[in-house]
Amino acid sequence: MNNLANKITAYLGSEPDFNEEVKLQDDSDGKGAYIAEWNITAKPKPTDAELDALENEAQTITDNAIAIANRQTEYGSTAKQIEYITENGLEAWQSKVQEIKTKYPKENS
């Protein structure tokens, strides 16, 4: 279902509200997730072919979400970051942030 959600996000160019605008469903019948409800008037419900064509974009969204989660883990809480800045200085913190971004790069979407 996550991959379908990312394909829909790529199709729309932004993440919809998956509780109101687009409702996905998986009946556990082996057919996978599908769009059960489409409440977006600005763009028509995509066809399966349109969504399949967005496989690469959906994978980029998935990969970037993983990179962001990894970065956030390494950055630590806001309190930890402030403590680091206080003890080591702003430039040291900026350098650390850049190292983390280099370690977990995001792809251009």
mmCIF file of N, CA and C in Angstrom:
data_model
loop_
_atom_site.group_PDB
_atom_site.id
_atom_site.type_symbol
_atom_site.label_atom_id
_atom_site.label_comp_id
_atom_site.label_asym_id
_atom_site.label_seq_id
_atom_site.Cartn_x
_atom_site.Cartn_y
_atom_site.Cartn_z
ATOM 1 N N MET A 1 0.828 -1.189 0.000
ATOM 2 C CA MET A 1 0.000 0.000 0.000
ATOM 3 C C MET A 1 0.872 1.253 0.000
ATOM 4 N N ASN A 2 2.020 1.175 0.650
ATOM 5 C CA ASN A 2 2.922 2.321 0.701
ATOM 6 C C ASN A 2 3.370 2.715 -0.700
ATOM 7 N N ASN A 3 3.692 1.731 -1.527
ATOM 8 C CA ASN A 3 4.130 2.050 -2.880
ATOM 9 C C ASN A 3 2.998 2.713 -3.661
ATOM 10 N N LEU A 4 1.785 2.236 -3.508
ATOM 11 C CA LEU A 4 0.640 2.862 -4.171
ATOM 12 C C LEU A 4 0.466 4.290 -3.665
ATOM 13 N N ALA A 5 0.608 4.483 -2.380
ATOM 14 C CA ALA A 5 0.494 5.825 -1.813
ATOM 15 C C ALA A 5 1.544 6.754 -2.407
ATOM 16 N N ASN A 6 2.761 6.257 -2.574
ATOM 17 C CA ASN A 6 3.821 7.084 -3.152
ATOM 18 C C ASN A 6 3.586 7.359 -4.629
ATOM 19 N N LYS A 7 3.006 6.408 -5.343
ATOM 20 C CA LYS A 7 2.664 6.649 -6.753
ATOM 21 C C LYS A 7 1.596 7.739 -6.852
ATOM 22 N N ILE A 8 0.628 7.708 -5.954
ATOM 23 C CA ILE A 8 -0.419 8.729 -5.942
ATOM 24 C C ILE A 8 0.177 10.085 -5.595
ATOM 25 N N THR A 9 1.094 10.112 -4.632
ATOM 26 C CA THR A 9 1.776 11.357 -4.277
ATOM 27 C C THR A 9 2.538 11.906 -5.473
ATOM 28 N N ALA A 10 3.224 11.030 -6.200
ATOM 29 C CA ALA A 10 3.957 11.456 -7.405
ATOM 30 C C ALA A 10 2.978 11.963 -8.464
ATOM 31 N N TYR A 11 1.870 11.295 -8.637
ATOM 32 C CA TYR A 11 0.857 11.685 -9.617
ATOM 33 C C TYR A 11 0.305 13.074 -9.317
ATOM 34 N N LEU A 12 0.040 13.330 -8.039
ATOM 35 C CA LEU A 12 -0.546 14.612 -7.649
ATOM 36 C C LEU A 12 0.488 15.726 -7.491
ATOM 37 N N GLY A 13 1.734 15.350 -7.235
ATOM 38 C CA GLY A 13 2.768 16.348 -6.998
ATOM 39 C C GLY A 13 2.827 16.807 -5.553
ATOM 40 N N SER A 14 1.991 16.223 -4.708
ATOM 41 C CA SER A 14 2.000 16.484 -3.273
ATOM 42 C C SER A 14 1.254 15.339 -2.600
ATOM 43 N N GLU A 15 1.487 15.205 -1.299
ATOM 44 C CA GLU A 15 0.842 14.108 -0.574
ATOM 45 C C GLU A 15 -0.592 14.482 -0.211
ATOM 46 N N PRO A 16 -1.557 13.660 -0.629
ATOM 47 C CA PRO A 16 -2.944 13.950 -0.273
ATOM 48 C C PRO A 16 -3.244 13.500 1.156
ATOM 49 N N ASP A 17 -4.386 13.877 1.646
ATOM 50 C CA ASP A 17 -4.871 13.375 2.925
ATOM 51 C C ASP A 17 -5.461 11.991 2.646
ATOM 52 N N PHE A 18 -4.752 10.952 3.126
ATOM 53 C CA PHE A 18 -5.188 9.584 2.854
ATOM 54 C C PHE A 18 -6.343 9.139 3.758
ATOM 55 N N ASN A 19 -6.838 10.032 4.586
ATOM 56 C CA ASN A 19 -8.029 9.723 5.381
ATOM 57 C C ASN A 19 -9.283 10.322 4.764
ATOM 58 N N GLU A 20 -9.102 11.392 3.979
ATOM 59 C CA GLU A 20 -10.251 12.089 3.417
ATOM 60 C C GLU A 20 -10.230 12.144 1.891
ATOM 61 N N GLU A 21 -9.102 12.573 1.324
ATOM 62 C CA GLU A 21 -9.063 12.812 -0.126
ATOM 63 C C GLU A 21 -8.932 11.525 -0.942
ATOM 64 N N VAL A 22 -8.073 10.644 -0.496
ATOM 65 C CA VAL A 22 -7.852 9.376 -1.200
ATOM 66 C C VAL A 22 -7.838 8.266 -0.163
ATOM 67 N N LYS A 23 -8.707 7.300 -0.329
ATOM 68 C CA LYS A 23 -8.753 6.172 0.601
ATOM 69 C C LYS A 23 -8.288 4.915 -0.133
ATOM 70 N N LEU A 24 -7.274 4.279 0.457
ATOM 71 C CA LEU A 24 -6.735 3.050 -0.110
ATOM 72 C C LEU A 24 -7.279 1.868 0.674
ATOM 73 N N GLN A 25 -7.343 0.732 -0.014
ATOM 74 C CA GLN A 25 -7.870 -0.466 0.633
ATOM 75 C C GLN A 25 -7.125 -1.679 0.093
ATOM 76 N N ASP A 26 -6.910 -2.645 0.957
ATOM 77 C CA ASP A 26 -6.333 -3.932 0.569
ATOM 78 C C ASP A 26 -7.226 -4.997 1.169
ATOM 79 N N ASP A 27 -7.847 -5.787 0.322
ATOM 80 C CA ASP A 27 -8.796 -6.798 0.774
ATOM 81 C C ASP A 27 -8.119 -8.103 1.181
ATOM 82 N N SER A 28 -6.785 -8.122 1.175
ATOM 83 C CA SER A 28 -6.007 -9.318 1.528
ATOM 84 C C SER A 28 -6.388 -10.513 0.661
ATOM 85 N N ASP A 29 -6.665 -10.235 -0.596
ATOM 86 C CA ASP A 29 -7.016 -11.296 -1.532
ATOM 87 C C ASP A 29 -5.882 -11.589 -2.512
ATOM 88 N N GLY A 30 -4.714 -11.008 -2.231
ATOM 89 C CA GLY A 30 -3.564 -11.237 -3.092
ATOM 90 C C GLY A 30 -3.468 -10.263 -4.259
ATOM 91 N N LYS A 31 -4.468 -9.430 -4.431
ATOM 92 C CA LYS A 31 -4.465 -8.476 -5.538
ATOM 93 C C LYS A 31 -3.775 -7.170 -5.169
ATOM 94 N N GLY A 32 -3.498 -6.956 -3.885
ATOM 95 C CA GLY A 32 -2.822 -5.749 -3.440
ATOM 96 C C GLY A 32 -3.777 -4.603 -3.179
ATOM 97 N N ALA A 33 -3.186 -3.479 -2.864
ATOM 98 C CA ALA A 33 -3.955 -2.288 -2.521
ATOM 99 C C ALA A 33 -4.536 -1.642 -3.776
ATOM 100 N N TYR A 34 -5.626 -0.925 -3.573
ATOM 101 C CA TYR A 34 -6.263 -0.195 -4.664
ATOM 102 C C TYR A 34 -6.918 1.061 -4.102
ATOM 103 N N ILE A 35 -7.283 1.949 -5.003
ATOM 104 C CA ILE A 35 -7.951 3.184 -4.601
ATOM 105 C C ILE A 35 -9.433 2.862 -4.397
ATOM 106 N N ALA A 36 -9.868 2.925 -3.146
ATOM 107 C CA ALA A 36 -11.260 2.633 -2.828
ATOM 108 C C ALA A 36 -12.136 3.873 -2.977
ATOM 109 N N GLU A 37 -11.519 5.044 -2.755
ATOM 110 C CA GLU A 37 -12.282 6.288 -2.832
ATOM 111 C C GLU A 37 -11.363 7.412 -3.300
ATOM 112 N N TRP A 38 -11.819 8.200 -4.260
ATOM 113 C CA TRP A 38 -11.064 9.325 -4.801
ATOM 114 C C TRP A 38 -11.914 10.570 -4.661
ATOM 115 N N ASN A 39 -11.520 11.469 -3.762
ATOM 116 C CA ASN A 39 -12.296 12.673 -3.480
ATOM 117 C C ASN A 39 -11.554 13.943 -3.873
ATOM 118 N N ILE A 40 -10.716 13.849 -4.875
ATOM 119 C CA ILE A 40 -9.962 15.013 -5.341
ATOM 120 C C ILE A 40 -10.591 15.477 -6.643
ATOM 121 N N THR A 41 -11.051 16.709 -6.664
ATOM 122 C CA THR A 41 -11.716 17.217 -7.867
ATOM 123 C C THR A 41 -10.738 17.896 -8.822
ATOM 124 N N ALA A 42 -9.581 18.304 -8.319
ATOM 125 C CA ALA A 42 -8.619 19.024 -9.154
ATOM 126 C C ALA A 42 -7.948 18.130 -10.202
ATOM 127 N N LYS A 43 -7.940 16.840 -9.967
ATOM 128 C CA LYS A 43 -7.283 15.914 -10.892
ATOM 129 C C LYS A 43 -8.081 14.613 -10.907
ATOM 130 N N PRO A 44 -8.276 14.034 -12.091
ATOM 131 C CA PRO A 44 -9.061 12.800 -12.156
ATOM 132 C C PRO A 44 -8.321 11.620 -11.524
ATOM 133 N N LYS A 45 -9.082 10.633 -11.104
ATOM 134 C CA LYS A 45 -8.503 9.416 -10.556
ATOM 135 C C LYS A 45 -7.584 8.799 -11.606
ATOM 136 N N PRO A 46 -6.345 8.458 -11.234
ATOM 137 C CA PRO A 46 -5.412 7.917 -12.223
ATOM 138 C C PRO A 46 -5.744 6.471 -12.590
ATOM 139 N N THR A 47 -5.365 6.118 -13.783
ATOM 140 C CA THR A 47 -5.519 4.728 -14.218
ATOM 141 C C THR A 47 -4.352 3.910 -13.669
ATOM 142 N N ASP A 48 -4.487 2.600 -13.715
ATOM 143 C CA ASP A 48 -3.391 1.727 -13.282
ATOM 144 C C ASP A 48 -2.152 1.979 -14.123
ATOM 145 N N ALA A 49 -2.334 2.212 -15.424
ATOM 146 C CA ALA A 49 -1.195 2.460 -16.321
ATOM 147 C C ALA A 49 -0.482 3.761 -15.936
ATOM 148 N N GLU A 50 -1.251 4.790 -15.602
ATOM 149 C CA GLU A 50 -0.646 6.058 -15.176
ATOM 150 C C GLU A 50 0.159 5.876 -13.892
ATOM 151 N N LEU A 51 -0.396 5.098 -12.964
ATOM 152 C CA LEU A 51 0.309 4.852 -11.709
ATOM 153 C C LEU A 51 1.549 3.981 -11.924
ATOM 154 N N ASP A 52 1.444 2.976 -12.764
ATOM 155 C CA ASP A 52 2.595 2.104 -13.047
ATOM 156 C C ASP A 52 3.747 2.893 -13.656
ATOM 157 N N ALA A 53 3.427 3.906 -14.429
ATOM 158 C CA ALA A 53 4.467 4.731 -15.063
ATOM 159 C C ALA A 53 5.223 5.582 -14.043
ATOM 160 N N LEU A 54 4.710 5.663 -12.828
ATOM 161 C CA LEU A 54 5.335 6.486 -11.783
ATOM 162 C C LEU A 54 6.158 5.660 -10.793
ATOM 163 N N GLU A 55 6.514 4.442 -11.180
ATOM 164 C CA GLU A 55 7.266 3.537 -10.294
ATOM 165 C C GLU A 55 8.570 4.169 -9.803
ATOM 166 N N ASN A 56 9.343 4.772 -10.707
ATOM 167 C CA ASN A 56 10.625 5.373 -10.314
ATOM 168 C C ASN A 56 10.436 6.540 -9.356
ATOM 169 N N GLU A 57 9.450 7.387 -9.631
ATOM 170 C CA GLU A 57 9.179 8.522 -8.762
ATOM 171 C C GLU A 57 8.733 8.048 -7.377
ATOM 172 N N ALA A 58 7.923 6.983 -7.343
ATOM 173 C CA ALA A 58 7.464 6.434 -6.064
ATOM 174 C C ALA A 58 8.642 5.870 -5.274
ATOM 175 N N GLN A 59 9.575 5.219 -5.966
ATOM 176 C CA GLN A 59 10.747 4.679 -5.274
ATOM 177 C C GLN A 59 11.614 5.805 -4.715
ATOM 178 N N THR A 60 11.716 6.910 -5.451
ATOM 179 C CA THR A 60 12.471 8.071 -4.955
ATOM 180 C C THR A 60 11.832 8.621 -3.683
ATOM 181 N N ILE A 61 10.514 8.692 -3.649
ATOM 182 C CA ILE A 61 9.809 9.161 -2.453
ATOM 183 C C ILE A 61 10.107 8.228 -1.276
ATOM 184 N N THR A 62 10.079 6.927 -1.516
ATOM 185 C CA THR A 62 10.378 5.946 -0.467
ATOM 186 C C THR A 62 11.807 6.104 0.028
ATOM 187 N N ASP A 63 12.755 6.179 -0.910
ATOM 188 C CA ASP A 63 14.172 6.302 -0.541
ATOM 189 C C ASP A 63 14.436 7.592 0.232
ATOM 190 N N ASN A 64 13.819 8.685 -0.194
ATOM 191 C CA ASN A 64 14.008 9.962 0.498
ATOM 192 C C ASN A 64 13.414 9.931 1.906
ATOM 193 N N ALA A 65 12.301 9.252 2.085
ATOM 194 C CA ALA A 65 11.702 9.138 3.418
ATOM 195 C C ALA A 65 12.634 8.373 4.360
ATOM 196 N N ILE A 66 13.297 7.353 3.833
ATOM 197 C CA ILE A 66 14.264 6.593 4.636
ATOM 198 C C ILE A 66 15.447 7.481 4.998
ATOM 199 N N ALA A 67 15.957 8.240 4.031
ATOM 200 C CA ALA A 67 17.090 9.136 4.286
ATOM 201 C C ALA A 67 16.724 10.170 5.348
ATOM 202 N N ILE A 68 15.533 10.734 5.259
ATOM 203 C CA ILE A 68 15.085 11.734 6.229
ATOM 204 C C ILE A 68 14.974 11.124 7.626
ATOM 205 N N ALA A 69 14.420 9.931 7.728
ATOM 206 C CA ALA A 69 14.302 9.269 9.028
ATOM 207 C C ALA A 69 15.676 8.996 9.627
ATOM 208 N N ASN A 70 16.614 8.545 8.798
ATOM 209 C CA ASN A 70 17.977 8.295 9.275
ATOM 210 C C ASN A 70 18.635 9.588 9.748
ATOM 211 N N ARG A 71 18.443 10.656 8.989
ATOM 212 C CA ARG A 71 19.009 11.949 9.378
ATOM 213 C C ARG A 71 18.455 12.392 10.729
ATOM 214 N N GLN A 72 17.144 12.311 10.886
ATOM 215 C CA GLN A 72 16.520 12.760 12.128
ATOM 216 C C GLN A 72 17.034 11.977 13.324
ATOM 217 N N THR A 73 17.261 10.693 13.140
ATOM 218 C CA THR A 73 17.803 9.875 14.220
ATOM 219 C C THR A 73 19.185 10.362 14.618
ATOM 220 N N GLU A 74 20.017 10.638 13.633
ATOM 221 C CA GLU A 74 21.380 11.087 13.921
ATOM 222 C C GLU A 74 21.433 12.530 14.433
ATOM 223 N N TYR A 75 20.529 13.385 13.970
ATOM 224 C CA TYR A 75 20.509 14.760 14.479
ATOM 225 C C TYR A 75 20.207 14.768 15.973
ATOM 226 N N GLY A 76 19.320 13.907 16.388
ATOM 227 C CA GLY A 76 18.899 13.898 17.777
ATOM 228 C C GLY A 76 17.811 14.928 18.010
ATOM 229 N N SER A 77 17.376 15.007 19.228
ATOM 230 C CA SER A 77 16.304 15.941 19.573
ATOM 231 C C SER A 77 16.789 17.381 19.447
ATOM 232 N N THR A 78 15.850 18.284 19.440
ATOM 233 C CA THR A 78 16.191 19.710 19.395
ATOM 234 C C THR A 78 17.047 20.077 20.597
ATOM 235 N N ALA A 79 16.710 19.532 21.752
ATOM 236 C CA ALA A 79 17.492 19.813 22.964
ATOM 237 C C ALA A 79 18.932 19.326 22.805
ATOM 238 N N LYS A 80 19.107 18.134 22.231
ATOM 239 C CA LYS A 80 20.461 17.603 22.012
ATOM 240 C C LYS A 80 21.232 18.486 21.039
ATOM 241 N N GLN A 81 20.555 18.974 19.999
ATOM 242 C CA GLN A 81 21.224 19.829 19.020
ATOM 243 C C GLN A 81 21.653 21.155 19.662
ATOM 244 N N ILE A 82 20.796 21.732 20.474
ATOM 245 C CA ILE A 82 21.142 22.984 21.157
ATOM 246 C C ILE A 82 22.318 22.755 22.109
ATOM 247 N N GLU A 83 22.286 21.631 22.803
ATOM 248 C CA GLU A 83 23.394 21.294 23.701
ATOM 249 C C GLU A 83 24.702 21.162 22.912
ATOM 250 N N TYR A 84 24.626 20.509 21.739
ATOM 251 C CA TYR A 84 25.819 20.347 20.900
ATOM 252 C C TYR A 84 26.355 21.708 20.457
ATOM 253 N N ILE A 85 25.452 22.585 20.036
ATOM 254 C CA ILE A 85 25.850 23.930 19.599
ATOM 255 C C ILE A 85 26.488 24.693 20.759
ATOM 256 N N THR A 86 25.887 24.592 21.930
ATOM 257 C CA THR A 86 26.393 25.300 23.103
ATOM 258 C C THR A 86 27.802 24.821 23.467
ATOM 259 N N GLU A 87 28.017 23.516 23.375
ATOM 260 C CA GLU A 87 29.315 22.950 23.766
ATOM 261 C C GLU A 87 30.378 23.069 22.673
ATOM 262 N N ASN A 88 29.950 23.001 21.405
ATOM 263 C CA ASN A 88 30.920 22.905 20.308
ATOM 264 C C ASN A 88 30.904 24.081 19.337
ATOM 265 N N GLY A 89 29.890 24.902 19.397
ATOM 266 C CA GLY A 89 29.778 26.040 18.504
ATOM 267 C C GLY A 89 28.911 25.750 17.292
ATOM 268 N N LEU A 90 28.404 26.825 16.704
ATOM 269 C CA LEU A 90 27.494 26.726 15.562
ATOM 270 C C LEU A 90 28.172 26.115 14.339
ATOM 271 N N GLU A 91 29.402 26.503 14.065
ATOM 272 C CA GLU A 91 30.103 25.970 12.883
ATOM 273 C C GLU A 91 30.319 24.467 12.995
ATOM 274 N N ALA A 92 30.643 23.976 14.189
ATOM 275 C CA ALA A 92 30.824 22.534 14.387
ATOM 276 C C ALA A 92 29.509 21.800 14.141
ATOM 277 N N TRP A 93 28.403 22.394 14.617
ATOM 278 C CA TRP A 93 27.096 21.781 14.403
ATOM 279 C C TRP A 93 26.740 21.761 12.914
ATOM 280 N N GLN A 94 26.994 22.881 12.218
ATOM 281 C CA GLN A 94 26.709 22.943 10.780
ATOM 282 C C GLN A 94 27.524 21.896 10.031
ATOM 283 N N SER A 95 28.763 21.712 10.445
ATOM 284 C CA SER A 95 29.616 20.704 9.830
ATOM 285 C C SER A 95 29.058 19.302 10.078
ATOM 286 N N LYS A 96 28.598 19.063 11.293
ATOM 287 C CA LYS A 96 28.013 17.762 11.640
ATOM 288 C C LYS A 96 26.757 17.501 10.811
ATOM 289 N N VAL A 97 25.921 18.513 10.667
ATOM 290 C CA VAL A 97 24.699 18.374 9.874
ATOM 291 C C VAL A 97 25.051 18.023 8.427
ATOM 292 N N GLN A 98 26.045 18.692 7.873
ATOM 293 C CA GLN A 98 26.449 18.414 6.492
ATOM 294 C C GLN A 98 26.986 16.986 6.347
ATOM 295 N N GLU A 99 27.730 16.520 7.343
ATOM 296 C CA GLU A 99 28.230 15.134 7.322
ATOM 297 C C GLU A 99 27.070 14.142 7.305
ATOM 298 N N ILE A 100 26.053 14.417 8.107
ATOM 299 C CA ILE A 100 24.882 13.538 8.160
ATOM 300 C C ILE A 100 24.142 13.563 6.831
ATOM 301 N N LYS A 101 23.990 14.748 6.246
ATOM 302 C CA LYS A 101 23.316 14.852 4.942
ATOM 303 C C LYS A 101 24.097 14.115 3.858
ATOM 304 N N THR A 102 25.411 14.158 3.935
ATOM 305 C CA THR A 102 26.240 13.443 2.967
ATOM 306 C C THR A 102 26.121 11.933 3.179
ATOM 307 N N LYS A 103 26.045 11.524 4.428
ATOM 308 C CA LYS A 103 25.919 10.101 4.763
ATOM 309 C C LYS A 103 24.580 9.538 4.284
ATOM 310 N N TYR A 104 23.522 10.346 4.387
ATOM 311 C CA TYR A 104 22.170 9.937 3.976
ATOM 312 C C TYR A 104 21.630 10.900 2.935
ATOM 313 N N PRO A 105 22.112 10.796 1.690
ATOM 314 C CA PRO A 105 21.676 11.730 0.665
ATOM 315 C C PRO A 105 20.238 11.460 0.201
ATOM 316 N N LYS A 106 19.590 12.531 -0.218
ATOM 317 C CA LYS A 106 18.274 12.413 -0.824
ATOM 318 C C LYS A 106 18.437 12.531 -2.332
ATOM 319 N N GLU A 107 17.569 11.836 -3.045
ATOM 320 C CA GLU A 107 17.553 11.940 -4.502
ATOM 321 C C GLU A 107 16.687 13.130 -4.905
ATOM 322 N N ASN A 108 17.002 13.711 -6.036
ATOM 323 C CA ASN A 108 16.129 14.770 -6.565
ATOM 324 C C ASN A 108 14.892 14.127 -7.115
ATOM 325 N N SER A 109 13.741 14.709 -6.782
ATOM 326 C CA SER A 109 12.496 14.147 -7.306
ATOM 327 C C SER A 109 11.987 14.943 -8.466
#
